[in-house]
Amino acid sequence: MPEISPDPFAAQLRAAAVKVTRPRLRVLAVLSRATAALTHSELEEQLADSPQGILDRVTLYRVLDSLVECGLAQRTLDARGVYRFLSSSVQARHAAHAHFHCQRCGGITCLEQMEVPVADLPAGYSARQVDIEVRGVCAACAPLSGAA
Amino acid sequence: MPEISPDPFAAQLRAAAVKVTRPRLRVLAVLSRATAALTHSELEEQLADSPQGILDRVTLYRVLDSLVECGLAQRTLDARGVYRFLSSSVQARHAAHAHFHCQRCGGITCLEQMEVPVADLPAGYSARQVDIEVRGVCAACAPLSGAA
DNA sequence: CCGCAAATGCAACCCTGTTGCAAACAGGTT
DNA sequence: AACCTGTTTGCAACAGGGTTGCATTTGCGG
């Protein structure tokens, strides 16, 4: 009987007012150990390798949904259109700023110094996130940029 | 015998050095009539409604691939991770302004009124285009977004 | 200890995008 | 005009990500 277990993940779940369940604890553990955003299948693999064995695909989706909904995780789309999940604590270190995409080398650079404008939206719209993508040619590629 | 047909889309295809085929003409026509980027299934629907009837799903994908490859269309990912296609001529009119991506329906709206900040770049970098993507919930989806 | 809502697990499904292959076609050649 | 060849089309089947329905289990407050 774990009355108030010392588990920090359980505490996070309680603080977020969601039930403390084994699948949620397992997912939270993997997510907060990760250094980058993981796809559903990457999470599934890592969970399967754990001593507790596989976690149902659908359950994993639903656990992720609940974690996103209660703010403990974030969901983003990667360049292939696949969802990636990130624990919010990890995300906090990588906040909202502009990115530069070099059209020549494909590299992505963070533009920490560029200020993010306030979204000016039509009535009824609500913004959750503003992404700025500047496309052009980076310093390394500038000398070569004659050929498109 | 269409030596040089008056069809402007055929001319575009010839200029791009790809064969002039009925499916390509049909897709180009729909794309250049569109005011926003369309998904594959939206295109499929619009084509099915035309007098020429349905166009094969796979053919549509391949036609879009060829149009993207020859530069007559552009492909982007929407907020749901679904490809959207835009004729390049439409894209030209849509250059530097912000877009709103609804996270619920995936729709993309132009935010004409939102000013685009000047890119503040490190030395050596040059910007060609600044994309602003505001993510959130659009007016149509707002009423539904509580019951996530 | 009970009860109930929430969460889990399983099976089946949908949708987007791809691959393989035979038949049809575009467009230059004779 | 008929021919030839590489491209394109259409069909069927597949793959992977993500979702839905439903019966069973479980967290947790009473």
XYZ file of C-alpha atoms (C1' of nucleotides) in Angstrom:
356
model
C 0.000 0.000 0.000
C 1.804 3.088 -1.198
C 0.091 5.814 0.832
C 2.248 8.643 -0.456
C 5.092 7.048 -2.243
C 8.339 8.995 -2.448
C 8.125 8.649 -6.232
C 8.556 12.121 -7.755
C 6.563 11.140 -10.837
C 3.635 10.117 -8.713
C 3.850 13.517 -7.065
C 3.764 15.224 -10.453
C 0.686 13.272 -11.422
C -1.053 14.058 -8.158
C -0.191 17.727 -8.560
C -1.721 17.642 -12.030
C -4.879 16.070 -10.637
C -4.760 12.879 -12.638
C -4.824 9.374 -11.316
C -1.540 7.733 -10.503
C -1.330 4.590 -12.582
C 1.511 2.305 -13.462
C 1.445 3.093 -17.212
C 1.567 6.817 -16.547
C 4.482 6.407 -14.164
C 6.360 4.310 -16.679
C 5.809 6.793 -19.505
C 6.743 9.761 -17.358
C 9.926 8.010 -16.318
C 10.979 7.333 -19.899
C 10.029 10.817 -21.042
C 11.953 12.631 -18.382
C 14.998 10.472 -18.950
C 14.950 11.398 -22.667
C 17.008 14.267 -23.985
C 14.886 14.813 -27.085
C 11.316 14.459 -28.193
C 10.371 10.824 -28.759
C 7.889 9.333 -31.179
C 5.193 6.987 -30.078
C 7.063 4.000 -31.454
C 10.328 5.009 -29.823
C 8.540 5.214 -26.507
C 6.876 1.885 -27.151
C 10.253 0.268 -27.766
C 11.879 1.710 -24.702
C 8.967 0.662 -22.569
C 9.058 -2.854 -23.971
C 12.693 -3.150 -22.954
C 11.889 -2.329 -19.353
C 11.424 -5.138 -16.815
C 7.710 -4.435 -16.750
C 7.362 -5.500 -20.354
C 5.323 -4.094 -23.195
C 2.713 -1.417 -22.767
C -0.297 -1.543 -25.014
C -0.037 0.713 -28.076
C -3.407 2.304 -27.478
C -2.789 2.760 -23.791
C 0.423 4.535 -24.643
C -1.444 6.906 -26.948
C -3.991 7.591 -24.256
C -1.406 8.056 -21.548
C 0.373 10.546 -23.780
C -2.891 12.337 -24.436
C -3.573 12.646 -20.748
C -0.058 13.864 -20.019
C -0.345 16.470 -22.762
C -3.740 17.535 -21.537
C -2.607 17.987 -17.960
C 0.502 19.821 -19.056
C 3.157 17.295 -18.065
C 4.151 16.660 -21.670
C 4.104 18.452 -24.989
C 3.324 17.198 -28.432
C 4.934 18.452 -31.626
C 5.111 17.331 -35.208
C 8.428 16.348 -36.664
C 9.492 16.990 -40.249
C 7.932 13.711 -41.365
C 4.568 14.533 -39.875
C 4.922 12.197 -36.924
C 4.077 13.252 -33.397
C 6.900 13.563 -30.933
C 6.435 13.830 -27.210
C 8.566 15.708 -24.769
C 8.317 16.006 -21.033
C 7.457 19.536 -20.055
C 10.488 19.826 -17.825
C 12.708 19.084 -20.798
C 10.709 21.456 -22.998
C 11.180 24.310 -20.570
C 14.837 24.400 -21.494
C 13.982 24.840 -25.190
C 11.406 27.620 -25.242
C 9.824 29.753 -27.949
C 12.262 31.337 -30.298
C 12.823 31.679 -34.002
C 14.615 29.121 -36.115
C 16.681 29.702 -39.192
C 16.412 27.080 -41.926
C 19.222 27.191 -44.409
C 17.840 26.466 -47.852
C 21.202 25.260 -49.030
C 22.467 22.908 -46.331
C 19.187 22.247 -44.557
C 20.679 23.168 -41.216
C 18.558 24.615 -38.460
C 19.906 27.311 -36.187
C 18.238 28.853 -33.167
C 17.828 32.618 -33.350
C 17.713 33.370 -29.667
C 17.953 37.094 -30.121
C 15.059 37.622 -32.512
C 11.978 38.763 -30.673
C 8.773 36.893 -31.200
C 5.892 39.164 -32.148
C 2.554 39.024 -30.445
C 0.019 37.227 -32.580
C -2.572 39.557 -34.078
C -5.541 37.293 -34.626
C -9.075 37.561 -35.983
C -11.885 37.285 -33.490
C -12.447 33.792 -32.178
C -8.954 32.587 -32.830
C -6.633 31.695 -30.021
C -2.916 31.170 -30.263
C -1.003 28.633 -28.316
C 2.358 28.922 -29.933
C 4.105 31.171 -32.412
C 6.795 29.644 -34.561
C 9.036 31.738 -36.685
C 10.925 30.119 -39.453
C 13.346 32.267 -41.303
C 14.465 30.714 -44.562
C 17.555 31.796 -46.364
C 21.205 31.041 -46.558
C 23.426 30.626 -43.538
C 26.875 32.099 -43.090
C 28.643 28.890 -43.994
C 26.747 28.563 -47.250
C 26.725 32.247 -48.223
C 29.911 32.083 -50.329
C 28.467 29.208 -52.363
C 25.016 30.587 -52.789
C 25.301 31.662 -56.406
C 23.838 28.411 -57.706
C 20.271 28.011 -56.511
C -3.768 17.715 -82.802
C -2.902 20.298 -80.268
C 0.245 21.762 -81.733
C 0.413 24.508 -79.179
C -2.893 24.468 -77.445
C -4.104 27.740 -75.979
C -4.339 26.035 -72.602
C -2.153 27.985 -70.188
C -1.676 24.945 -67.951
C -0.383 22.906 -70.846
C 2.058 25.700 -71.541
C 3.221 25.631 -67.941
C 3.804 21.907 -68.149
C 5.684 22.198 -71.405
C 7.795 24.982 -69.972
C 8.601 22.748 -67.031
C 9.615 19.963 -69.414
C 7.119 17.395 -68.253
C 4.609 15.572 -70.377
C 1.221 17.146 -70.808
C -1.326 14.655 -69.548
C -4.954 14.972 -68.666
C -4.482 14.253 -64.957
C -1.779 16.867 -64.661
C -3.933 19.447 -66.397
C -6.834 18.678 -64.124
C -4.744 18.929 -60.975
C -3.093 22.151 -62.096
C -6.485 23.641 -62.829
C -7.828 22.838 -59.377
C -4.663 23.970 -57.671
C -4.528 27.327 -59.345
C -8.170 27.966 -58.654
C -7.606 27.306 -54.946
C -7.020 30.128 -52.525
C -5.284 28.009 -49.918
C -3.150 24.920 -49.705
C -5.207 21.792 -50.261
C -4.730 18.313 -48.876
C -4.630 15.276 -51.070
C -8.142 14.310 -50.083
C -9.515 17.789 -50.675
C -8.047 17.697 -54.144
C -9.433 14.223 -54.679
C -12.910 15.415 -53.768
C -12.808 18.473 -55.978
C -11.563 16.407 -58.881
C -14.279 13.824 -58.359
C -16.877 16.557 -58.611
C -15.623 17.652 -61.985
C -17.266 16.370 -65.169
C -14.253 14.172 -65.842
C -14.947 12.109 -62.765
C -12.653 10.657 -60.171
C -8.920 10.596 -60.489
C -7.086 7.653 -59.034
C -5.684 8.274 -55.548
C -2.243 7.034 -56.422
C -2.160 8.931 -59.680
C -3.012 12.064 -57.768
C -0.113 11.474 -55.402
C 2.207 10.938 -58.315
C 0.941 13.927 -60.244
C 1.510 16.070 -57.175
C 4.998 14.637 -56.808
C 5.813 15.524 -60.376
C 4.394 19.027 -60.049
C 6.405 19.605 -56.886
C 9.509 18.243 -58.498
C 9.229 20.473 -61.543
C 8.463 23.502 -59.422
C 4.845 24.098 -60.395
C 3.563 23.266 -56.918
C 4.762 23.351 -53.350
C 4.253 20.888 -50.576
C 3.980 21.729 -46.880
C 2.949 19.904 -43.757
C -0.096 21.166 -41.939
C -0.605 21.146 -38.185
C -1.947 17.608 -38.250
C 0.989 16.257 -40.162
C -0.851 16.054 -43.450
C 0.631 17.296 -46.698
C -0.939 20.310 -48.306
C -0.277 21.343 -51.882
C -0.244 24.815 -53.322
C 0.295 25.973 -56.870
C 3.447 27.986 -57.131
C 1.619 30.917 -58.667
C -0.691 31.085 -55.666
C 2.287 30.740 -53.363
C 3.874 33.773 -54.983
C 0.977 35.932 -53.842
C 1.190 34.415 -50.405
C 4.747 35.147 -49.624
C 5.674 37.074 -46.561
C 2.909 36.993 -44.073
C 1.927 34.930 -41.119
C -0.143 31.786 -41.285
C -2.405 30.411 -38.653
C -2.414 26.627 -38.277
C -5.410 25.275 -36.439
C -4.296 22.432 -34.242
C -7.748 20.953 -34.281
C -8.806 20.893 -37.925
C -5.417 21.408 -39.537
C -6.693 24.353 -41.561
C -4.357 27.124 -42.581
C -5.485 30.744 -42.598
C -3.575 33.780 -43.735
C -3.000 36.467 -41.160
C -2.639 39.420 -43.463
C -2.726 41.961 -40.720
C 0.002 40.585 -38.538
C 3.220 42.382 -39.203
C 6.235 40.355 -40.029
C 9.241 41.262 -37.965
C 12.536 41.994 -39.576
C 14.813 39.040 -39.228
C 17.549 39.713 -36.747
C 20.316 37.512 -38.043
C 23.886 36.728 -37.112
C 26.587 38.063 -39.422
C 26.798 36.275 -42.742
C 23.232 35.061 -42.741
C 20.747 36.273 -45.293
C 17.022 35.812 -45.174
C 14.919 35.125 -48.228
C 11.670 34.469 -46.524
C 10.288 34.744 -43.042
C 7.538 32.319 -42.183
C 5.476 32.852 -39.139
C 3.353 30.014 -38.023
C 0.917 30.723 -35.290
C -0.518 27.554 -33.845
C -3.734 27.431 -31.921
C -7.434 26.943 -32.435
C -9.404 28.691 -35.157
C -12.762 30.388 -34.725
C -14.677 27.473 -36.233
C -13.085 24.975 -33.874
C -13.088 27.155 -30.770
C -16.550 26.029 -29.573
C -15.483 22.393 -29.808
C -12.093 22.733 -28.227
C -13.257 22.378 -24.653
C -14.249 18.765 -25.164
C -10.763 17.757 -26.143
C -14.637 -2.470 2.408
C -17.753 -0.566 -1.554
C -18.822 1.683 -5.511
C -18.109 4.333 -9.371
C -15.742 6.896 -12.601
C -11.482 6.698 -14.905
C -8.011 3.997 -17.037
C -6.424 -0.232 -19.233
C -6.046 -3.766 -22.785
C -7.579 -5.965 -26.805
C -9.444 -6.124 -31.468
C -10.773 -3.881 -35.185
C -10.801 0.067 -37.847
C -9.631 4.590 -40.644
C -6.605 7.586 -43.023
C -2.437 9.055 -45.253
C 1.073 7.763 -48.014
C 3.817 3.922 -50.774
C 5.103 0.017 -53.799
C 4.641 -3.355 -57.775
C 2.987 -4.256 -62.032
C 0.432 -4.486 -66.357
C -2.052 -1.589 -69.624
C -2.415 2.996 -71.838
C -0.390 7.053 -73.518
C 2.722 11.239 -75.050
C 5.437 12.678 -78.170
C 9.536 12.269 -81.057
C 11.052 9.260 -85.279
C 10.561 7.194 -89.776
C 0.154 8.054 -90.605
C 2.034 4.320 -88.220
C 5.688 3.087 -84.949
C 8.488 2.858 -80.903
C 10.014 3.743 -76.304
C 10.082 5.581 -71.987
C 6.739 7.832 -69.071
C 2.377 7.828 -66.864
C -1.825 5.874 -65.479
C -4.827 2.857 -62.869
C -5.569 -0.897 -59.927
C -4.644 -3.801 -56.006
C -2.289 -4.558 -52.144
C 0.494 -2.938 -48.414
C 2.602 -0.161 -44.334
C 2.550 2.781 -40.441
C 0.486 6.187 -37.478
C -3.343 7.185 -35.040
C -8.348 6.341 -33.418
C -12.692 4.025 -31.736
C -15.698 0.644 -29.214
C -16.192 -2.156 -25.521
C -15.537 -5.307 -21.739
C -12.489 -5.670 -17.734
C -9.623 -3.781 -14.216
C -8.091 -0.340 -11.050
C -7.422 4.104 -8.438
C -9.232 6.382 -4.904
C -12.860 8.818 -2.351
C -16.591 7.657 0.683
